[in-house]
CSV table of N, CA and C in Angstrom, one decimal:
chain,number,residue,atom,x,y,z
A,1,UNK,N,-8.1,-5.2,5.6
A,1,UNK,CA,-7.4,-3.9,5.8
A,1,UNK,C,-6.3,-4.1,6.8
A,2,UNK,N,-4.7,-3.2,6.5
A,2,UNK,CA,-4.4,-3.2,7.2
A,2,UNK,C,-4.5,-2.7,8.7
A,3,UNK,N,-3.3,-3.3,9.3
A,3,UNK,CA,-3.4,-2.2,10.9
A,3,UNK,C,-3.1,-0.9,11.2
A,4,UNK,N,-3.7,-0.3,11.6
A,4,UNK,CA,-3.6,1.3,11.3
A,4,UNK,C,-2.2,1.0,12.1
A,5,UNK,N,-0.7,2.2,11.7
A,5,UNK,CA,0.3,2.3,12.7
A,5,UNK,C,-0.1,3.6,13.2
A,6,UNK,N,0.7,3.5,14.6
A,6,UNK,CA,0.6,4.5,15.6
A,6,UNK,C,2.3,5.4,15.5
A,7,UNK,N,3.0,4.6,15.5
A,7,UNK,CA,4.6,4.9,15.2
A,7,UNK,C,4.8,5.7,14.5
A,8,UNK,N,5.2,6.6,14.7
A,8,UNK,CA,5.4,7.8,13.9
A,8,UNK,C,6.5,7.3,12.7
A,9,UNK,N,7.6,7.2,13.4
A,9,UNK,CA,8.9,6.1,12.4
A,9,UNK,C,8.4,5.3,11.6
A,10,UNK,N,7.6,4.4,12.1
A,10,UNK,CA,7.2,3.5,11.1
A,10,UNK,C,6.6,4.3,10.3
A,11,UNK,N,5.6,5.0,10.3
A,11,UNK,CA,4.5,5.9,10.1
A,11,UNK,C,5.6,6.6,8.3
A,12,UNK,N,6.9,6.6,8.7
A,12,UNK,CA,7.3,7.4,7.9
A,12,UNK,C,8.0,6.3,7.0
A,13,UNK,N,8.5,5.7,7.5
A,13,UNK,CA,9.2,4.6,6.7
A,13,UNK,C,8.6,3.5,6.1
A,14,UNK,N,6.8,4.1,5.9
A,14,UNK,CA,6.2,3.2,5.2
A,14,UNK,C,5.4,3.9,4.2
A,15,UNK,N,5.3,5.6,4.7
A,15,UNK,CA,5.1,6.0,4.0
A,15,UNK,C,5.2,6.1,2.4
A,16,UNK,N,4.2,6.1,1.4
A,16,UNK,CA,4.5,5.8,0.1
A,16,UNK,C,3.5,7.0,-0.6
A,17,UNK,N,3.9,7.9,-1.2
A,17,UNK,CA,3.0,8.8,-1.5
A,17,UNK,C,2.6,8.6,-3.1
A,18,UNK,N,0.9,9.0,-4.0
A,18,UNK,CA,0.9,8.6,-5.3
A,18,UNK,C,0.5,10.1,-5.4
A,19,UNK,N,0.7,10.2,-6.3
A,19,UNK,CA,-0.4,11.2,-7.0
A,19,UNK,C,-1.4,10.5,-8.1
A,20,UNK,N,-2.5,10.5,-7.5
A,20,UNK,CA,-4.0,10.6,-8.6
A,20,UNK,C,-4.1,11.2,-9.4
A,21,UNK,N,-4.7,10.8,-10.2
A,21,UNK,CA,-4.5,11.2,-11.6
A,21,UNK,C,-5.7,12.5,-11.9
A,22,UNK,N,-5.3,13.7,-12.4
A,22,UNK,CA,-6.3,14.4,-13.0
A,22,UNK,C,-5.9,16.2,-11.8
A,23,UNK,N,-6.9,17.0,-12.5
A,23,UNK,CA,-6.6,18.1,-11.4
A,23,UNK,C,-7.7,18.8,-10.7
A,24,UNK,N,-7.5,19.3,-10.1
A,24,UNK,CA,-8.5,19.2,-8.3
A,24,UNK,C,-8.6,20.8,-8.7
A,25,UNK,N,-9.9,21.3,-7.8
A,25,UNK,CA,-10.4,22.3,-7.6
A,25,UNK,C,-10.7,22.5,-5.6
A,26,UNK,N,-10.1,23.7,-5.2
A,26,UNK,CA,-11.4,23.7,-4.1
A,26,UNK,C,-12.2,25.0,-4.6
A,27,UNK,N,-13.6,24.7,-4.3
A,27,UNK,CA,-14.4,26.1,-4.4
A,27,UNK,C,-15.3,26.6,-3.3
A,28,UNK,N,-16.2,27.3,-3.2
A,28,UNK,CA,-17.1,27.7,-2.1
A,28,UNK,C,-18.0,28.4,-2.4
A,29,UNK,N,-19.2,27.2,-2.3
A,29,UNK,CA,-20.6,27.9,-2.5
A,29,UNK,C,-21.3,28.0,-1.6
A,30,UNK,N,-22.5,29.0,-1.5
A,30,UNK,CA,-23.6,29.5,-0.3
A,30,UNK,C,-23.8,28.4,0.0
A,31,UNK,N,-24.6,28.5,1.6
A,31,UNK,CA,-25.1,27.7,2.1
A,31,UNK,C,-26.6,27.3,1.6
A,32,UNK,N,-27.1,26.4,1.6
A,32,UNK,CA,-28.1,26.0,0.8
A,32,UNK,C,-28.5,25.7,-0.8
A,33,UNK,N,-26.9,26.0,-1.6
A,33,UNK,CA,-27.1,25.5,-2.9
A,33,UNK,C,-26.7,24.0,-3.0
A,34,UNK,N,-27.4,23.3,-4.0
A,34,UNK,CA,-27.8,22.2,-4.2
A,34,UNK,C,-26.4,21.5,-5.0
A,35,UNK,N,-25.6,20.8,-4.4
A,35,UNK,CA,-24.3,20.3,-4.6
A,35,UNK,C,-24.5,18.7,-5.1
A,36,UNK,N,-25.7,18.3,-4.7
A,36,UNK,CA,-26.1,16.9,-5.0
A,36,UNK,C,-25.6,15.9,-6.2
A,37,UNK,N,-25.4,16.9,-7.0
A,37,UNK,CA,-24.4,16.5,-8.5
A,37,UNK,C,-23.6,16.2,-9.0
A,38,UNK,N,-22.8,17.2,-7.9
A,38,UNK,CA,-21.4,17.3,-8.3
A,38,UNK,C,-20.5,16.4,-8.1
A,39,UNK,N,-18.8,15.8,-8.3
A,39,UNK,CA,-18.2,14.7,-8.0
A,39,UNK,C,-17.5,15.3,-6.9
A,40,UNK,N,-17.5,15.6,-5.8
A,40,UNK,CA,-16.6,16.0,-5.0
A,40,UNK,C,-16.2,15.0,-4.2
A,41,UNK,N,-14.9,15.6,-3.8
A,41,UNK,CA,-14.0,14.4,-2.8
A,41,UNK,C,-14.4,14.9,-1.2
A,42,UNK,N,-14.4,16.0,-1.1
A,42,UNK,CA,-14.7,16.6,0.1
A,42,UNK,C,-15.3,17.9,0.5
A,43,UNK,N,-16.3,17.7,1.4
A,43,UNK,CA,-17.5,18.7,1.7
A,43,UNK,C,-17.1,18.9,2.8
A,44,UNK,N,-17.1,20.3,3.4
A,44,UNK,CA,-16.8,20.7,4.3
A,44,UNK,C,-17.5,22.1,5.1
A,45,UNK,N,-19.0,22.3,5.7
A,45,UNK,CA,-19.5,23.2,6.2
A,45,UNK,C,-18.7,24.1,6.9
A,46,UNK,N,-18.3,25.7,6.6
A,46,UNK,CA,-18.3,26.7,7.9
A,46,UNK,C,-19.1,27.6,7.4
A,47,UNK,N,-18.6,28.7,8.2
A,47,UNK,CA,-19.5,29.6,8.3
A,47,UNK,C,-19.7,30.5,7.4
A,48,UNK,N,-18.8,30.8,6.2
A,48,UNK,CA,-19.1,31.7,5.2
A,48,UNK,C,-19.7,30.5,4.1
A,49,UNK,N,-19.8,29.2,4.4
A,49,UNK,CA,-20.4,28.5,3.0
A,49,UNK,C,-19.6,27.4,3.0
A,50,UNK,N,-20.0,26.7,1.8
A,50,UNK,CA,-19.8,24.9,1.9
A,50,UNK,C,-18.5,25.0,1.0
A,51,UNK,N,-17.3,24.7,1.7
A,51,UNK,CA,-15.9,23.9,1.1
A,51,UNK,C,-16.3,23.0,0.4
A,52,UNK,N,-15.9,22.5,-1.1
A,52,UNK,CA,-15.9,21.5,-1.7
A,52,UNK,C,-14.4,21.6,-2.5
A,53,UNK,N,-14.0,20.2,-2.4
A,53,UNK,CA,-12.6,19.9,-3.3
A,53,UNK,C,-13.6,18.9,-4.6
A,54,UNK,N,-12.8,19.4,-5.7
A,54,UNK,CA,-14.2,18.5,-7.0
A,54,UNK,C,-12.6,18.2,-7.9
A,55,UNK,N,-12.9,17.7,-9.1
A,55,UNK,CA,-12.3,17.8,-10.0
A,55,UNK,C,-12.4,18.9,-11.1
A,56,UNK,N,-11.4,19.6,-11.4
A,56,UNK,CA,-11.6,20.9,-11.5
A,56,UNK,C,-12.3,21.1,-13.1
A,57,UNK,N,-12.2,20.1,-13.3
A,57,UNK,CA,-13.9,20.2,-14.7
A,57,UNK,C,-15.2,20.2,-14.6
A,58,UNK,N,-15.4,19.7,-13.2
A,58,UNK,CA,-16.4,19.9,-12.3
A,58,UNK,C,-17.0,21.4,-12.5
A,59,UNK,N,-16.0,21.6,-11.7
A,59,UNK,CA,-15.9,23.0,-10.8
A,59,UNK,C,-16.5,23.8,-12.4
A,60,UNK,N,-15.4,23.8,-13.7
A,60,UNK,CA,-16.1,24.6,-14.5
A,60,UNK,C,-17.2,24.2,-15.4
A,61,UNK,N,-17.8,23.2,-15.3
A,61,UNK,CA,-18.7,22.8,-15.9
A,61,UNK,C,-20.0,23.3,-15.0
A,62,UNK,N,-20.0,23.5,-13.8
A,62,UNK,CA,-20.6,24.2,-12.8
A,62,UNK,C,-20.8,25.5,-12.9
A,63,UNK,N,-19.6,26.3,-13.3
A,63,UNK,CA,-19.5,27.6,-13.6
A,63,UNK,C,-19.3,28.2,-12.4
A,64,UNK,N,-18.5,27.1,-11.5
A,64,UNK,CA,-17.6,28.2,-9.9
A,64,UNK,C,-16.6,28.6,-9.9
A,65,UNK,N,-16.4,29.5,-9.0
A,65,UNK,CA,-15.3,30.1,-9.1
A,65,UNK,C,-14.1,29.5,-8.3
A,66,UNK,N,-13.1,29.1,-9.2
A,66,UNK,CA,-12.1,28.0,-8.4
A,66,UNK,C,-10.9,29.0,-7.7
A,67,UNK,N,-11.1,29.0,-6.3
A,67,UNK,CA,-10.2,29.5,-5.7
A,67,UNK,C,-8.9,28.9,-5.4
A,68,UNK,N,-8.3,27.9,-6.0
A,68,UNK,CA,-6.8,26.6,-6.1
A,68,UNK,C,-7.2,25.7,-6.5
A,69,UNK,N,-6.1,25.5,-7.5
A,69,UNK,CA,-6.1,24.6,-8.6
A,69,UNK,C,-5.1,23.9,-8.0
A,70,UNK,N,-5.4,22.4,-8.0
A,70,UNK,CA,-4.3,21.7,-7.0
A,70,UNK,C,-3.7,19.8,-7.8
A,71,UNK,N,-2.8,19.4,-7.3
A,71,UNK,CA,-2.8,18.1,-7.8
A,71,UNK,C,-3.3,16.9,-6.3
A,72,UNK,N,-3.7,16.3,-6.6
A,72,UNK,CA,-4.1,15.2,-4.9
A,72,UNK,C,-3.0,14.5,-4.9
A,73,UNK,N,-2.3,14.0,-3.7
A,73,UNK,CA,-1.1,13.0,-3.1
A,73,UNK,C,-2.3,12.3,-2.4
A,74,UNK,N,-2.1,10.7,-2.7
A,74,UNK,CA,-1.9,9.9,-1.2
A,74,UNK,C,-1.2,9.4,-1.0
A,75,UNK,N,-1.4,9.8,0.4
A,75,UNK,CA,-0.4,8.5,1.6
A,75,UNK,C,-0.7,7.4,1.2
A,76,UNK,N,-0.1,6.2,1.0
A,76,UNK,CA,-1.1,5.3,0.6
A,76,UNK,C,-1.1,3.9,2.8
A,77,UNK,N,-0.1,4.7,3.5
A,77,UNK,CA,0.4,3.8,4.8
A,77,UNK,C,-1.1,4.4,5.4
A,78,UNK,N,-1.5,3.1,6.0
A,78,UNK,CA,-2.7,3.3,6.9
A,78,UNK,C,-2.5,3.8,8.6
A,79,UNK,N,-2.7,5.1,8.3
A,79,UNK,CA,-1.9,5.5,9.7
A,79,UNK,C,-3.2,5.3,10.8
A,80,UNK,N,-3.2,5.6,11.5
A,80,UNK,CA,-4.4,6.0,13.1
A,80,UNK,C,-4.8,7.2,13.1
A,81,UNK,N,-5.7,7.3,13.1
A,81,UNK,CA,-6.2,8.9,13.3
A,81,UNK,C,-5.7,9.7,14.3
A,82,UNK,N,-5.2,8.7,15.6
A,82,UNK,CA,-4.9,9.4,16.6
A,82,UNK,C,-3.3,9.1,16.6
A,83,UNK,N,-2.5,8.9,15.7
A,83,UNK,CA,-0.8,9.0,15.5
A,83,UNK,C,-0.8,10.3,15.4
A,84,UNK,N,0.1,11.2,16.4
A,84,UNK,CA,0.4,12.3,16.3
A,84,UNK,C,1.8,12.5,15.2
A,85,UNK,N,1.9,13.5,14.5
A,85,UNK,CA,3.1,13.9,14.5
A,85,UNK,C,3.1,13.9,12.3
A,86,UNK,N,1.9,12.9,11.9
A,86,UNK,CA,2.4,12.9,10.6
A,86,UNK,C,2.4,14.0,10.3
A,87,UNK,N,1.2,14.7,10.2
A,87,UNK,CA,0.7,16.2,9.2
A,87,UNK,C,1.9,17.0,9.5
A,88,UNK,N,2.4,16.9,10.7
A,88,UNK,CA,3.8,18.2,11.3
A,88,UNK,C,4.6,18.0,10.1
A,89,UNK,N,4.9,16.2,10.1
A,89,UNK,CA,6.3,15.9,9.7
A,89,UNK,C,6.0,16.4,8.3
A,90,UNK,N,5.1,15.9,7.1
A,90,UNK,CA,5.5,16.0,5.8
A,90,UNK,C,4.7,17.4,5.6
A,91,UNK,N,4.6,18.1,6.8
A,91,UNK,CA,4.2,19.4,5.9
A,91,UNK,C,5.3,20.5,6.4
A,92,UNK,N,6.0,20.3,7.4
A,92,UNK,CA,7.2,21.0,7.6
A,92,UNK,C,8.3,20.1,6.1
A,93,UNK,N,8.3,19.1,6.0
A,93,UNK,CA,9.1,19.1,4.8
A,93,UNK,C,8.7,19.5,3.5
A,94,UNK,N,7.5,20.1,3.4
A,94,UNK,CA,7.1,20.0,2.2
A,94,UNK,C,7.1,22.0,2.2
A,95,UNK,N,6.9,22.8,3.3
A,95,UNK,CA,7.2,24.0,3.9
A,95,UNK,C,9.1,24.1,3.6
A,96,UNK,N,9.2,23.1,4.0
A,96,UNK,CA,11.1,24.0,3.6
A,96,UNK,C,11.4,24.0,2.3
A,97,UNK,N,10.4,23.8,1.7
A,97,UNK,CA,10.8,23.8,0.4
A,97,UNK,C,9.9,25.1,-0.5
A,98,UNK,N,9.1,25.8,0.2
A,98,UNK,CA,8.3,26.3,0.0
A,98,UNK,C,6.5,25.9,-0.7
A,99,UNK,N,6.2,25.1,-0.4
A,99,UNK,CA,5.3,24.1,-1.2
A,99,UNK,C,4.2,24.3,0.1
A,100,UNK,N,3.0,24.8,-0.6
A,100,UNK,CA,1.9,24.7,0.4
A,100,UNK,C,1.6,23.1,0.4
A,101,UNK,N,0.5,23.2,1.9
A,101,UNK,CA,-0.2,21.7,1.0
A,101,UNK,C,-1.4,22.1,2.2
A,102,UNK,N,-2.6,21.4,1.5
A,102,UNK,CA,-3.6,21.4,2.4
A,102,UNK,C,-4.3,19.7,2.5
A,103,UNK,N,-4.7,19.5,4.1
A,103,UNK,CA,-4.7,18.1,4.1
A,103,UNK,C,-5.7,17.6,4.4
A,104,UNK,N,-6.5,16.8,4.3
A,104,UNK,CA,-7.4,16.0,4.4
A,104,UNK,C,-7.2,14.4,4.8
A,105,UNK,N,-7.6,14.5,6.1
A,105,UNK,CA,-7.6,13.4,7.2
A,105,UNK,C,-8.3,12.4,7.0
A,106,UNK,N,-8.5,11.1,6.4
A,106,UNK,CA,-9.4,10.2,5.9
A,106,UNK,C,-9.2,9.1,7.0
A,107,UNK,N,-10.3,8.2,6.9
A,107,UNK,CA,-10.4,7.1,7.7
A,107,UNK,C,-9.1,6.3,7.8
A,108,UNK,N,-8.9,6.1,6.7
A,108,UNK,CA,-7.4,5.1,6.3
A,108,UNK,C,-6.4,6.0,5.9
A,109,UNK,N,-6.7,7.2,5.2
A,109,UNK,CA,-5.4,7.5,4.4
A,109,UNK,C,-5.5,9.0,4.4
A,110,UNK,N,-4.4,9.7,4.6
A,110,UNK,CA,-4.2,11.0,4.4
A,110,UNK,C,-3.8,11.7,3.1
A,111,UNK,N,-4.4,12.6,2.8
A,111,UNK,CA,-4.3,13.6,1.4
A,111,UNK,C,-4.1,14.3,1.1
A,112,UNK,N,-3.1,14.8,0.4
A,112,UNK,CA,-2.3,16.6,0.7
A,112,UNK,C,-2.7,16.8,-1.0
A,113,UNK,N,-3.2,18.2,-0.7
A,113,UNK,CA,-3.8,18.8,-2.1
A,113,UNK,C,-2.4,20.2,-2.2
A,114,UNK,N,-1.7,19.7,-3.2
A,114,UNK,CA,-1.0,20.9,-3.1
A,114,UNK,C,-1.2,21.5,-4.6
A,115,UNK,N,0.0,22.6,-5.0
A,115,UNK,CA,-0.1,23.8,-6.1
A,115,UNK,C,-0.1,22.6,-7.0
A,116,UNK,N,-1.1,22.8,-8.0
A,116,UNK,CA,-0.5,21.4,-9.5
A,116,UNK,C,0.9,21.8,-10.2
A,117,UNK,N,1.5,23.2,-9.8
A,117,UNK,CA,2.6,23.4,-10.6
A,117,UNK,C,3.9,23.0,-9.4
A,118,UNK,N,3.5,22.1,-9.0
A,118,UNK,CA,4.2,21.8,-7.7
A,118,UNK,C,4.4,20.6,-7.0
A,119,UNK,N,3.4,19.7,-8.0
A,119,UNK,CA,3.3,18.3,-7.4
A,119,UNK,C,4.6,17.3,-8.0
A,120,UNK,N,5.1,17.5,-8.8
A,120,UNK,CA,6.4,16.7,-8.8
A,120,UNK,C,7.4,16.9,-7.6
A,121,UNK,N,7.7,18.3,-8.0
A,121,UNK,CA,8.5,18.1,-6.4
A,121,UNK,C,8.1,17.9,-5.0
A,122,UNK,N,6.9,18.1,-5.2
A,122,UNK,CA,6.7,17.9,-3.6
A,122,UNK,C,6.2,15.8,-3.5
A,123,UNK,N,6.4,15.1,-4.5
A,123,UNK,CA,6.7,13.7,-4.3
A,123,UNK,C,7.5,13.2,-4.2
A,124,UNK,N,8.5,13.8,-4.9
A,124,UNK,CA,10.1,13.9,-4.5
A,124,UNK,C,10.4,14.1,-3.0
A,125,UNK,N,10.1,15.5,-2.2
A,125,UNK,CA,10.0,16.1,-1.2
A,125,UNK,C,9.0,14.6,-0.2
A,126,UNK,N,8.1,14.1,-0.3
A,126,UNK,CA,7.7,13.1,0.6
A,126,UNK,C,8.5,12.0,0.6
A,127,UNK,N,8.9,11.4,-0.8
A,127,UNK,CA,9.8,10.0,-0.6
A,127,UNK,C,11.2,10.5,-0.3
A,128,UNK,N,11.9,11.5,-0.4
A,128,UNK,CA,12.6,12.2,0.4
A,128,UNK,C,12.4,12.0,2.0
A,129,UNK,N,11.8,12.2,2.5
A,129,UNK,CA,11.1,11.8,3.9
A,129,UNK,C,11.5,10.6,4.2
A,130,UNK,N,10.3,10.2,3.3
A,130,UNK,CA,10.5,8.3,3.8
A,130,UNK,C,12.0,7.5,3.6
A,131,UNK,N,13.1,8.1,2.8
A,131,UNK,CA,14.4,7.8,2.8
A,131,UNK,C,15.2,8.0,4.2
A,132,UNK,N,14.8,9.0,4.2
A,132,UNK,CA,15.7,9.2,5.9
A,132,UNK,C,15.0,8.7,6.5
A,133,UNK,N,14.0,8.7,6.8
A,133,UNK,CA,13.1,7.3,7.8
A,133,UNK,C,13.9,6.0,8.0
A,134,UNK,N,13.7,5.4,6.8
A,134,UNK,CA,14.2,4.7,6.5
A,134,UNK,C,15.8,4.0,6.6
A,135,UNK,N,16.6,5.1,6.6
A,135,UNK,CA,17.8,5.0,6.8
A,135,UNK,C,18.3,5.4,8.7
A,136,UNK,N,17.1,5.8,9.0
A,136,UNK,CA,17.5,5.9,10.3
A,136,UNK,C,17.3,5.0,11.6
A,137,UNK,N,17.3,4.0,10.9
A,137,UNK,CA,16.4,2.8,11.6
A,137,UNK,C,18.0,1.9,12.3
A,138,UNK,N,17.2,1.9,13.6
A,138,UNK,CA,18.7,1.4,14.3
A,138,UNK,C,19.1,0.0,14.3
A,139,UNK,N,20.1,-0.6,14.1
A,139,UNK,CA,20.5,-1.4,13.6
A,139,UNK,C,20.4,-2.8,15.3
């Protein structure tokens, strides 16, 4: 594996974003129902009940109620958990364009679930990013 960077710059000018194939669901079930089954990417306990992002065939083969239908991006650059400044950067760019995104912090790699009627441009909108990064690098 590589070295996680700390560099924000670098951070961006290595940035390579994919989209995964297929379309995402998040839903929210009570606390105490049995999720054991399901294929989810991410489980997340508060207080009104259990966050899960699934594949959204999942979700209706389950028979929940999908509150965003989304496409997954990864980062594919191995950042640091503790590099400040990514999530600001590509979600203020992906914000000026009007494009939600919601993100999920992984060990190696960061994940932005945005609108599925939205994920073209918003990969455009990240390697957009990583171009001026890129070009801003001092000589």
């Amino acid at each position: 594996m590589s070295q996680a960077l700390t560099d924000l710059q670098e951070i961006l000018r290595s940035l390579n974003a994919v989209r995964e194939p297929g379309v995402y669901a998040y839903v929210s079930v009570p606390h105490g129902s049995d999720v054991s089954t399901l294929p989810y990417l991410a489980y997340f306990r508060e207080r009104e009940g259990i966050s899960l992002i699934l594949p959204e065939e999942a979700a209706h083969q389950a028979r929940l109620p999908i509150l965003f239908r989304c496409a997954w991006i990864s980062l594919t650059v191995h950042s640091d958990l503790e590099a400040a400044g990514l999530t600001a950067a590509f979600s203020t760019a992906l914000s000026s364009r009007g494009i939600s995104c919601n993100v999920v912090a992984a060990a190696y790699h960061d994940h932005i679930f945005v609108p599925l009627h939205r994920a073209d441009e918003a990969l455009e909108c990240l390697e957009a990013l990583s171009r001026t990064a890129q070009s801003n690098i001092a000589p």
